[in-house]
């Protein structure tokens, strides 16, 4: 970033749906400005350009699910001054971490006719389980405004302004009537980190936790409330076990209700 | 000349990553393998035991580029299982959100991933330096598609508002009126995009494909219809498994789908266009013909222009849906859950996306099968590559390699749906 040169940006993918890196291309109003501010050195979904590292900022999408990827992430870390993980896969193992609660051999047999062709790890793990991560941006998918904020913050050498409080705060700010209080709809908003803009309650449904646990979530209190309102244990397991199933507070709460 | 080795390490501007090997010996194409290394994500396995209402949210996560296709295939399959009819304005809104996905995905591919091939640039950012207006307009058009999805779905990627039976919340008349104001200029941009893409320099390639697409009596297909082909196929969606089979080959983590008789087939814009040309909105049909596209189009490189035609169709249909919209009384149809098997197939931007679910009496999923479009196109991509390498064997290595990359990009392959890590190796030995 010194010498007046543009900072070098790289975008990497592991097991994922591509949605979080697509968020960058979905910044229709800001994309060209971002491209002006940085040198995009590696972003295979978008460009043939490949400029060797080291990179000032690496954005990493996806979780580690193969022996090859468990090696590859170390090289990326070594070539990156700042490494930012984007999305639930990279920060919590993603939806594919549902394998972590089962025997992956059973999963392989269900999906593939020739399981012997498949080389996969028993667990899907976040990037921070493998290398040091400088910042984790939550969401399934990430919020593109937050992505712009994070990139801008690192370019300016400041801390990103990304809140760790709950979705409830965003609901209040948006003026949405609480779906739990008004309709008895089970909602993970009280234990989920803000960032999406509290979309689900605004669309008349409960939050399903795609931004993962907020700072200091009281999941057991919320689960108790759900139980009093008729949710069975196996429903509670499913509620906490989705896109951030392997994030510690959600994992522990789901296991507490498993028979 | 005839024994050369060409190697390209990375195939870019596709969604996800994969590999390709072409081996040429004594001037003959020996072997073409489209390799797919997407780490397995096991959706069909972990869907077992989940509630049927979670299927649209979970399967959306297969793909960030076309989540609506997964959501719609899932809800249609569940509705098929429970005998639910979703009609009237709710059905129209489903078509509207599908229009949004086609616009954003097609425009992403046309301008940001595919056009740089034809113009000789590494990416859209480089294109924007020389053709700023072209790129600004493309971004405006793409944004209009995303705004449809964001309004009806809550957000562009992994929308939250699609559910079995309809939606969680339906939009107000005023919200759609505001959307229409953004769509009108978008339709004009799409109209220009048809003539622009049709004027690109296309390699002279024609192939005799079996095109497979949905066909509906009255409409250009999105979510409903029969599965038809130009080679005589005409079946209900629920008969899919009797006619197509997935194979697991050693060189790919994605299952490859073929006809039961082993034949490769082609899904996506060219298939839809060839089988449903007469159902296009008049403005799209006329623009296609005026731009010089024929009703019958078998040049795979012209898919970029057909995508533009479909983008125009989607803009125009979206405006028509908005014009006749009246908010329905309820956002969703009520239904009873029972043990059953249901089938759904919808037209993702890159082709048919097939889902089959069996559910138990509590509405929990006991079995799931999902066949994304790129799995179905894989054998045809390999056949196209073989054809293109044979036809252009005399080109220098770098030009032949570029042509191979373009051949793959013609499909807008969503390798995350089916793959990872695309390496292109042309080996002449």
XYZ file of C-alpha atoms in Angstrom, chain A residues 6 13-23 25-29 31-32 35-36 40 42-49 63 65-66 68-69 72 89 95-99 102 104 106-115 117-121 140-142 144 174 196 199-200 202-205 208 210-211 234-235 237-239 241-243, chain B residues 10-17 38-46 48-51 53-54 57-58 60-65 104 108 112-113 117 121-125 128-129 132 135-136 139-140 142-143 146 150-162 168-169 175 248-250 252-255 362 364 405 409 416 419-421:
164
model
C -2.723 0.755 -5.407
C -12.767 -19.612 -3.053
C -13.136 -22.805 -1.054
C -16.281 -24.950 -0.601
C -19.150 -22.535 -1.105
C -21.936 -21.378 -3.400
C -19.995 -18.380 -4.831
C -22.632 -16.042 -3.415
C -20.340 -13.990 -1.185
C -17.799 -13.174 -3.896
C -20.749 -12.468 -6.195
C -21.725 -9.763 -3.685
C -19.970 -8.009 -8.541
C -23.469 -7.148 -7.316
C -22.182 -3.773 -6.098
C -23.406 -2.226 -9.343
C -23.090 1.325 -8.038
C -17.921 -1.733 -8.502
C -16.035 0.634 -10.776
C -11.792 -1.237 -9.147
C -10.269 2.245 -9.231
C -7.555 -6.631 -8.549
C -6.604 -12.456 -8.440
C -10.356 -12.993 -8.779
C -10.926 -15.914 -11.157
C -14.708 -15.572 -11.212
C -14.314 -12.110 -12.732
C -11.005 -11.820 -14.528
C -8.225 -13.598 -16.449
C -5.703 -11.325 -14.747
C -14.915 -23.597 4.117
C -13.472 -29.635 3.331
C -10.648 -31.439 1.526
C -5.909 -30.285 -0.622
C -7.757 -27.165 0.568
C -3.879 -24.456 0.045
C -18.870 -20.948 5.073
C -24.241 -25.341 5.487
C -21.803 -28.079 4.516
C -20.804 -28.297 8.216
C -23.994 -30.287 8.743
C -21.746 -33.269 7.952
C -22.798 -37.276 11.167
C -19.380 -38.323 6.278
C -22.831 -42.206 5.088
C -23.260 -38.893 3.278
C -20.907 -39.967 0.512
C -22.817 -43.191 -0.016
C -26.123 -41.323 -0.209
C -24.960 -38.890 -2.895
C -22.357 -40.759 -4.945
C -22.574 -44.069 -6.772
C -18.803 -44.548 -6.485
C -17.768 -43.224 -3.053
C -13.768 -41.437 -6.143
C -14.515 -38.896 -3.429
C -11.756 -37.336 -1.350
C -13.253 -35.306 1.463
C -12.634 -34.459 5.104
C -25.092 -16.257 4.373
C -24.664 -14.349 2.184
C -22.659 -11.332 3.380
C -22.618 -6.048 0.240
C -36.554 -0.538 10.854
C -28.772 -8.410 7.108
C -35.052 -8.859 6.488
C -36.980 -11.916 7.638
C -39.880 -7.454 7.647
C -41.121 -10.227 5.352
C -43.357 -11.715 8.081
C -41.187 -14.637 9.071
C -33.277 -18.151 10.744
C -27.880 -16.726 8.659
C -25.485 -14.180 10.232
C -35.972 -31.910 17.225
C -37.307 -28.625 15.840
C -32.051 -28.881 16.807
C -32.951 -27.931 13.244
C -33.357 -24.232 14.088
C -28.396 -26.281 12.986
C -28.461 -24.529 9.630
C -26.093 -22.102 7.899
C -6.787 -21.862 -14.879
C -10.135 -21.303 -16.505
C -11.480 -17.960 -15.390
C -14.745 -16.022 -15.652
C -16.912 -18.979 -14.823
C -18.820 -19.476 -11.599
C -16.661 -21.816 -9.567
C -13.560 -23.663 -10.658
C -15.918 -28.822 -6.419
C -15.518 -30.328 -2.997
C -18.660 -32.389 -2.372
C -21.155 -30.464 -0.263
C -23.683 -33.281 0.262
C -26.937 -31.362 -0.017
C -28.955 -34.443 -0.920
C -27.627 -36.148 2.198
C -28.264 -33.467 4.773
C -32.796 -35.949 4.817
C -34.562 -35.324 8.084
C -35.095 -31.617 7.426
C -38.582 -30.106 7.311
C -40.471 -25.994 4.498
C -36.712 -25.618 4.877
C -33.900 -21.934 2.056
C -31.398 -24.791 2.166
C -30.793 -21.822 -2.345
C -27.351 -22.281 -0.775
C -26.297 -24.603 -3.581
C -25.810 -21.526 -5.733
C -25.397 -17.824 -5.058
C -25.831 -17.032 -8.756
C -29.258 -10.371 -13.167
C -23.626 -10.870 -15.309
C -18.952 -9.372 -17.166
C -17.929 -12.937 -17.956
C -13.784 -12.974 -24.766
C -10.098 -8.023 -22.649
C -9.235 -9.853 -19.433
C -12.329 -8.624 -17.595
C -15.194 -6.144 -17.466
C -13.136 -3.590 -15.550
C -15.017 -0.239 -18.877
C -11.840 1.767 -19.463
C -17.466 3.134 -20.147
C -20.452 -1.119 -18.917
C -22.481 1.541 -17.093
C -24.582 -2.491 -14.624
C -27.843 -0.525 -14.682
C -28.155 -5.973 -13.995
C -29.202 -3.814 -11.076
C -31.386 -7.559 -8.745
C -34.528 -7.890 -3.692
C -38.092 -6.537 -3.555
C -39.838 -9.886 -3.925
C -37.228 -11.923 -2.097
C -35.844 -9.545 0.540
C -32.297 -9.663 -0.832
C -30.515 -10.525 -4.071
C -28.583 -13.588 -2.926
C -30.413 -16.308 -0.982
C -33.758 -14.489 -0.831
C -35.926 -15.210 2.214
C -39.472 -14.665 0.959
C -40.125 -17.763 -1.192
C -44.296 -14.951 3.263
C -45.283 -11.418 2.223
C -43.695 -0.995 -4.323
C -20.504 -40.922 -11.627
C -17.218 -40.828 -13.511
C -13.778 -40.923 -11.934
C -15.372 -35.397 -11.904
C -16.963 -34.682 -8.547
C -20.127 -33.641 -10.356
C -22.454 -36.329 -11.550
C -44.820 -35.096 9.350
C -39.880 -34.342 6.936
C -12.256 -21.412 -22.991
C -18.080 -20.154 -21.222
C -20.380 -24.137 -7.811
C -17.893 -28.075 -9.737
C -14.712 -26.345 -8.503
C -11.215 -25.632 -9.986
